[in-house]
PDB file of C-alpha atoms in Angstrom:
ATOM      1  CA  UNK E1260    -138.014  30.250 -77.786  1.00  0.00           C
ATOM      2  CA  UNK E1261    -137.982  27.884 -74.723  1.00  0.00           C
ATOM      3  CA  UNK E1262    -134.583  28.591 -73.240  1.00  0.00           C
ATOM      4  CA  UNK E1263    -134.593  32.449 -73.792  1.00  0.00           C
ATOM      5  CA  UNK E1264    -137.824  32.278 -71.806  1.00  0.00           C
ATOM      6  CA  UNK E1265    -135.584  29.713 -68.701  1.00  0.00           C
ATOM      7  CA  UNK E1266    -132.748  32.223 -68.423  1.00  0.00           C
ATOM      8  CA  UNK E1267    -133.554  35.687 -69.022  1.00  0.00           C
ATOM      9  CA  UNK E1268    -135.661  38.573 -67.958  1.00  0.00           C
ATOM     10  CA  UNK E1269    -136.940  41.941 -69.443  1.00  0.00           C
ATOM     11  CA  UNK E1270    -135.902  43.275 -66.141  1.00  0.00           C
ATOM     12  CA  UNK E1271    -133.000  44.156 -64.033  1.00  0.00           C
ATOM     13  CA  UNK E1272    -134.860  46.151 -61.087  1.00  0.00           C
ATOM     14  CA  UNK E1273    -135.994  43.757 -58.218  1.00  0.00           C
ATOM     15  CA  UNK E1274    -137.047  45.252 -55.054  1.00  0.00           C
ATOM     16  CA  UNK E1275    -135.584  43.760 -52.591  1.00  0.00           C
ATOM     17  CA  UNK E1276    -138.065  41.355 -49.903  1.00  0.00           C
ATOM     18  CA  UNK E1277    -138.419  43.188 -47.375  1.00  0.00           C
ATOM     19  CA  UNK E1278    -138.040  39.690 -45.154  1.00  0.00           C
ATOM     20  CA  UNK E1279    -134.687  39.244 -46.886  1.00  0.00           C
ATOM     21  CA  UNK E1280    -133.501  42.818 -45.763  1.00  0.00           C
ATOM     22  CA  UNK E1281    -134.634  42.241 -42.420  1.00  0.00           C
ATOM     23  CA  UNK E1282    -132.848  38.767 -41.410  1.00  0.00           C
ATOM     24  CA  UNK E1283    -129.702  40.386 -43.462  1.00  0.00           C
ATOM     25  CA  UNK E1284    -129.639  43.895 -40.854  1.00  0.00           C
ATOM     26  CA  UNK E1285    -129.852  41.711 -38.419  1.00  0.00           C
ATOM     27  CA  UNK E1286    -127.148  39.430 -38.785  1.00  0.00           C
ATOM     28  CA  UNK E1287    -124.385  42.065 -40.492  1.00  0.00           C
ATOM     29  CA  UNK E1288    -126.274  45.353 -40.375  1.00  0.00           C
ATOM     30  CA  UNK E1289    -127.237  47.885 -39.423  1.00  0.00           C
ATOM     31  CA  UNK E1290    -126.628  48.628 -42.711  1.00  0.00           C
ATOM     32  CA  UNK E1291    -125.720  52.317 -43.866  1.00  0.00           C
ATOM     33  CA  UNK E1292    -126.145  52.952 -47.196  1.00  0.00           C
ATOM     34  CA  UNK E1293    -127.954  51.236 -50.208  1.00  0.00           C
ATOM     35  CA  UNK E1294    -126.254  52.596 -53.458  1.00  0.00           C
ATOM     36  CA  UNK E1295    -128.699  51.106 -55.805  1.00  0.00           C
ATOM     37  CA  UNK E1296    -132.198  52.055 -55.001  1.00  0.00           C
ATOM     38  CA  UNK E1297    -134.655  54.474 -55.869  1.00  0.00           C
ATOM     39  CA  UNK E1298    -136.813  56.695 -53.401  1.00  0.00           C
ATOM     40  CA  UNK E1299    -139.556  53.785 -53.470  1.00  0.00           C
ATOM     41  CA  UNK E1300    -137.143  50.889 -52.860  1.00  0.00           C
ATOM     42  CA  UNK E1301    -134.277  52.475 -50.545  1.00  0.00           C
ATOM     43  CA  UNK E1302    -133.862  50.081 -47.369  1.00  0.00           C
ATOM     44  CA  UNK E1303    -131.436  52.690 -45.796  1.00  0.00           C
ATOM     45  CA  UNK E1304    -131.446  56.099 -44.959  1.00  0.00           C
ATOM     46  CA  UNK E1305    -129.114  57.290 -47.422  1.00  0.00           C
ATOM     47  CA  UNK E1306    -129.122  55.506 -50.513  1.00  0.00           C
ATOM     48  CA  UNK E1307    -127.852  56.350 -54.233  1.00  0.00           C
ATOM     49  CA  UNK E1308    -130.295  56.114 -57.274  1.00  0.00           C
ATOM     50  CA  UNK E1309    -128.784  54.804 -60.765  1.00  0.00           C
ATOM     51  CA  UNK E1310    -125.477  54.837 -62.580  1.00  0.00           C
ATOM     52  CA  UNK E1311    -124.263  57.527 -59.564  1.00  0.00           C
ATOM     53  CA  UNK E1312    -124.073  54.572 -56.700  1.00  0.00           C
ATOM     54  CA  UNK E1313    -121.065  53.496 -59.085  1.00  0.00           C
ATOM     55  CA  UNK E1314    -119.102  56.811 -58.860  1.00  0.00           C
ATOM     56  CA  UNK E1315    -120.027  57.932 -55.634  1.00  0.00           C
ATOM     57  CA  UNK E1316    -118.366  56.860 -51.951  1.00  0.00           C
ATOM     58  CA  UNK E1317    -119.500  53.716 -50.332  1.00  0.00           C
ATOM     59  CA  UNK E1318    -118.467  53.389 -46.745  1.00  0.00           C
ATOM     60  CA  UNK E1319    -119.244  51.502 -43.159  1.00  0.00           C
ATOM     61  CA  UNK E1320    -121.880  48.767 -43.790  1.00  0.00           C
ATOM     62  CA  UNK E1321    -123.469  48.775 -47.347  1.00  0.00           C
ATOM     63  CA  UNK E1322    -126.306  46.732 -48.610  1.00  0.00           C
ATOM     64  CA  UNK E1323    -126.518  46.079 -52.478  1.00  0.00           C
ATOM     65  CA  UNK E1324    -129.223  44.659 -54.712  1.00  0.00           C
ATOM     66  CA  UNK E1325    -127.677  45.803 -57.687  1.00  0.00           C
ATOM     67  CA  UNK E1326    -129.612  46.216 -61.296  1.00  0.00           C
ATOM     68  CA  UNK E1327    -129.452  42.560 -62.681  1.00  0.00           C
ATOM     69  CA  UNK E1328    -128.959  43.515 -66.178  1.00  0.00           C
ATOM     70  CA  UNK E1329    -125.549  43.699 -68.716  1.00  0.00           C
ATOM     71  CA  UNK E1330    -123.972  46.348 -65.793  1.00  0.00           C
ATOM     72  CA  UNK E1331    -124.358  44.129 -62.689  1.00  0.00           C
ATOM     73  CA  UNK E1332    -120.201  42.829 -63.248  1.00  0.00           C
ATOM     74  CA  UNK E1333    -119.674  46.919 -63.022  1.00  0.00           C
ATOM     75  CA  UNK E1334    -121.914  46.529 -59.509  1.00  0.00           C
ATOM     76  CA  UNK E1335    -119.908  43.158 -58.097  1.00  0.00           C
ATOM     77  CA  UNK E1336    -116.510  44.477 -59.326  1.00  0.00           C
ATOM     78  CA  UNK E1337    -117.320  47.341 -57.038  1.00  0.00           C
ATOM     79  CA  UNK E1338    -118.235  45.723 -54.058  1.00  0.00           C
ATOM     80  CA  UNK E1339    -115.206  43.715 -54.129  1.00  0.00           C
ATOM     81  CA  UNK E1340    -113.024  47.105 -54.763  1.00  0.00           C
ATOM     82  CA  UNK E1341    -114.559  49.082 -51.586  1.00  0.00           C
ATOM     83  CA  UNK E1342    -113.206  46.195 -49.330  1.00  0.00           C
ATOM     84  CA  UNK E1343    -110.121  45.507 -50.645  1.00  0.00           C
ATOM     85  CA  UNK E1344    -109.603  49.406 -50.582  1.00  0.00           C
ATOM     86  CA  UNK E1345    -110.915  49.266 -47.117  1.00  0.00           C
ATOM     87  CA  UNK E1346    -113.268  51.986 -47.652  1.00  0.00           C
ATOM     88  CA  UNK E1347    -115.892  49.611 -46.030  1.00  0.00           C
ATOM     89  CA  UNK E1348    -116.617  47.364 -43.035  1.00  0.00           C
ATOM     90  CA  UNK E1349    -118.723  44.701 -45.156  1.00  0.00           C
ATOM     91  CA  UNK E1350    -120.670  44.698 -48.066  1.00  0.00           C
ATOM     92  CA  UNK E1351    -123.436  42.536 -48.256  1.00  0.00           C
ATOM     93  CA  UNK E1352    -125.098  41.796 -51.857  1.00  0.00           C
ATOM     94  CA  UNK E1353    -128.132  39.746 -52.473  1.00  0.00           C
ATOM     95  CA  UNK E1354    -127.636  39.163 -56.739  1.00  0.00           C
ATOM     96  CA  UNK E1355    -128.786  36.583 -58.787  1.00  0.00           C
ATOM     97  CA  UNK E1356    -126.827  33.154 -59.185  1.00  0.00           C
ATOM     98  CA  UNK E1357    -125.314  33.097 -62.384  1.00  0.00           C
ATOM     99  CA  UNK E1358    -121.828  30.965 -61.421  1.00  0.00           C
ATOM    100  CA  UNK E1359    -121.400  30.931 -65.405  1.00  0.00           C
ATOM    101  CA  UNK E1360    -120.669  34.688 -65.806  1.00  0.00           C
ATOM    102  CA  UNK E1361    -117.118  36.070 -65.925  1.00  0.00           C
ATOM    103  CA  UNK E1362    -118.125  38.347 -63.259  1.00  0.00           C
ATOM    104  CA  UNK E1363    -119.200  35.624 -61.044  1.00  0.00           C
ATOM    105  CA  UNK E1364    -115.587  33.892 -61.245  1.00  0.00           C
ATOM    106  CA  UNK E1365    -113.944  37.411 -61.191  1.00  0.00           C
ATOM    107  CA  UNK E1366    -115.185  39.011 -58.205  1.00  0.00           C
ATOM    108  CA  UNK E1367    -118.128  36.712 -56.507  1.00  0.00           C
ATOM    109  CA  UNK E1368    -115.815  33.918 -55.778  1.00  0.00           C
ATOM    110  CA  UNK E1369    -113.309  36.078 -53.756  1.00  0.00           C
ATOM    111  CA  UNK E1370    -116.134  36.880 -51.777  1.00  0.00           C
ATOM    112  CA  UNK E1371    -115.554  35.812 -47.636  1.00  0.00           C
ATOM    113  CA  UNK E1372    -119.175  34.231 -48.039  1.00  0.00           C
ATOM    114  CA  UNK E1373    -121.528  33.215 -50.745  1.00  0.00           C
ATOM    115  CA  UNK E1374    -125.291  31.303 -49.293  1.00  0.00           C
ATOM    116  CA  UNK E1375    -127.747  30.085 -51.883  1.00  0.00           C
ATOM    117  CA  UNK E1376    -130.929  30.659 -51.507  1.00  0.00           C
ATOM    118  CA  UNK E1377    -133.358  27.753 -51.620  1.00  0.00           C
ATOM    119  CA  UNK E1378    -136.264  28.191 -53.977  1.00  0.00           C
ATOM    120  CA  UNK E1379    -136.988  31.715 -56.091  1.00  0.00           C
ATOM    121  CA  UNK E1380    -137.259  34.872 -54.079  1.00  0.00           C
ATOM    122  CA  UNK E1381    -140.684  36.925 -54.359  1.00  0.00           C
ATOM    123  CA  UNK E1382    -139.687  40.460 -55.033  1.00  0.00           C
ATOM    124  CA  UNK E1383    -141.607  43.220 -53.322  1.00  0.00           C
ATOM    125  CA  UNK E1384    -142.638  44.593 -56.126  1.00  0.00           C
ATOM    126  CA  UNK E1385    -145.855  42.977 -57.158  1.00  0.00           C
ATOM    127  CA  UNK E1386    -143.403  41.367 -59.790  1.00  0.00           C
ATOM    128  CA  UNK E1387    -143.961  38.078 -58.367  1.00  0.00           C
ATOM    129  CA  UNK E1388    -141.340  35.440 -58.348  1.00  0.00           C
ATOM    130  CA  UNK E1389    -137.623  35.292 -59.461  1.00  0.00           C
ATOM    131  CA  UNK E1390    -136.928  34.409 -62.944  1.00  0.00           C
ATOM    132  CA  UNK E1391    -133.525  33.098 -61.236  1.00  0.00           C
ATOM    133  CA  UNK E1392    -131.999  31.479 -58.591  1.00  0.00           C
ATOM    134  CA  UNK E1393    -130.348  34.136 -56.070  1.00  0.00           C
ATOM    135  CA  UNK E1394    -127.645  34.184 -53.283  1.00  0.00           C
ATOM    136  CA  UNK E1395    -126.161  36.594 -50.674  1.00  0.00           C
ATOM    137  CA  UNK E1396    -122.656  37.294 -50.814  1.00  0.00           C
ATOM    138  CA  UNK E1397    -120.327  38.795 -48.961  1.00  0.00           C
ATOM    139  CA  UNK E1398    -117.203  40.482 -48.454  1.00  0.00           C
ATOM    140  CA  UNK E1399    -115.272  41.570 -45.580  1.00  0.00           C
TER     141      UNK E1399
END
């Protein structure tokens, strides 16, 4: 089918651009921990792999390119909870744009900052291009 093809994705791991990391350090970094990465794909020193970066500690400056599957409300939910708890300086997320989910009008629009990105990232992956419109939000 067509639209099944439009707005999904078989799946939720995208590295993160390595481009995208860099400008993002730059600006609100340096970033301290990346709770959803693997060995391969960690962009910070210490780094959580799986399920675990939800039950473990976040603190100072965390980066997140959360799994974009069913969980990723579980993901933004927590971002917004580490701030508000002020267990961390900022959180900075790069996710995909998808301003029709609950999750989206939950916890992304209480976010200090959301940018759009123009055009569809190129994950560093070898899995090409986006599927999806993304954005980088933040909270503070």
């Amino acid at each position: 089918m067509l639209t099944r093809g439009l707005f999904t994705s078989e799946r939720s791991d995208w590295e993160t651009p390595a481009d995208v990391f860099t400008a993002l350090n730059r600006e609100f970094g340096p970033f301290t921990l990346d709770p959803c990465a693997t060995p391969e794909t960690a962009k910070c020193a210490r780094f959580y792999q799986g399920i675990e970066g939800l039950m473990l500690p976040w603190t100072e400056r965390v980066f997140v390119n959360p799994p974009y599957g069913r969980d990723i409300g579980k993901w933004i939910q927590r971002c917004w909870g580490v701030v508000q708890e002020g267990d961390v300086e900022i959180v900075v997320a790069l996710i995909p744009s998808r301003t029709d989910t609950r999750w989206w009008h939950e916890w992304v629009m209480k976010a200090n900052e959301i940018r759009f990105l123009r055009g569809r990232l190129y994950f560093d992956d070898g899995g090409g291009r986006a599927p999806f419109p993304s954005c980088v939000v933040i909270w503070k």
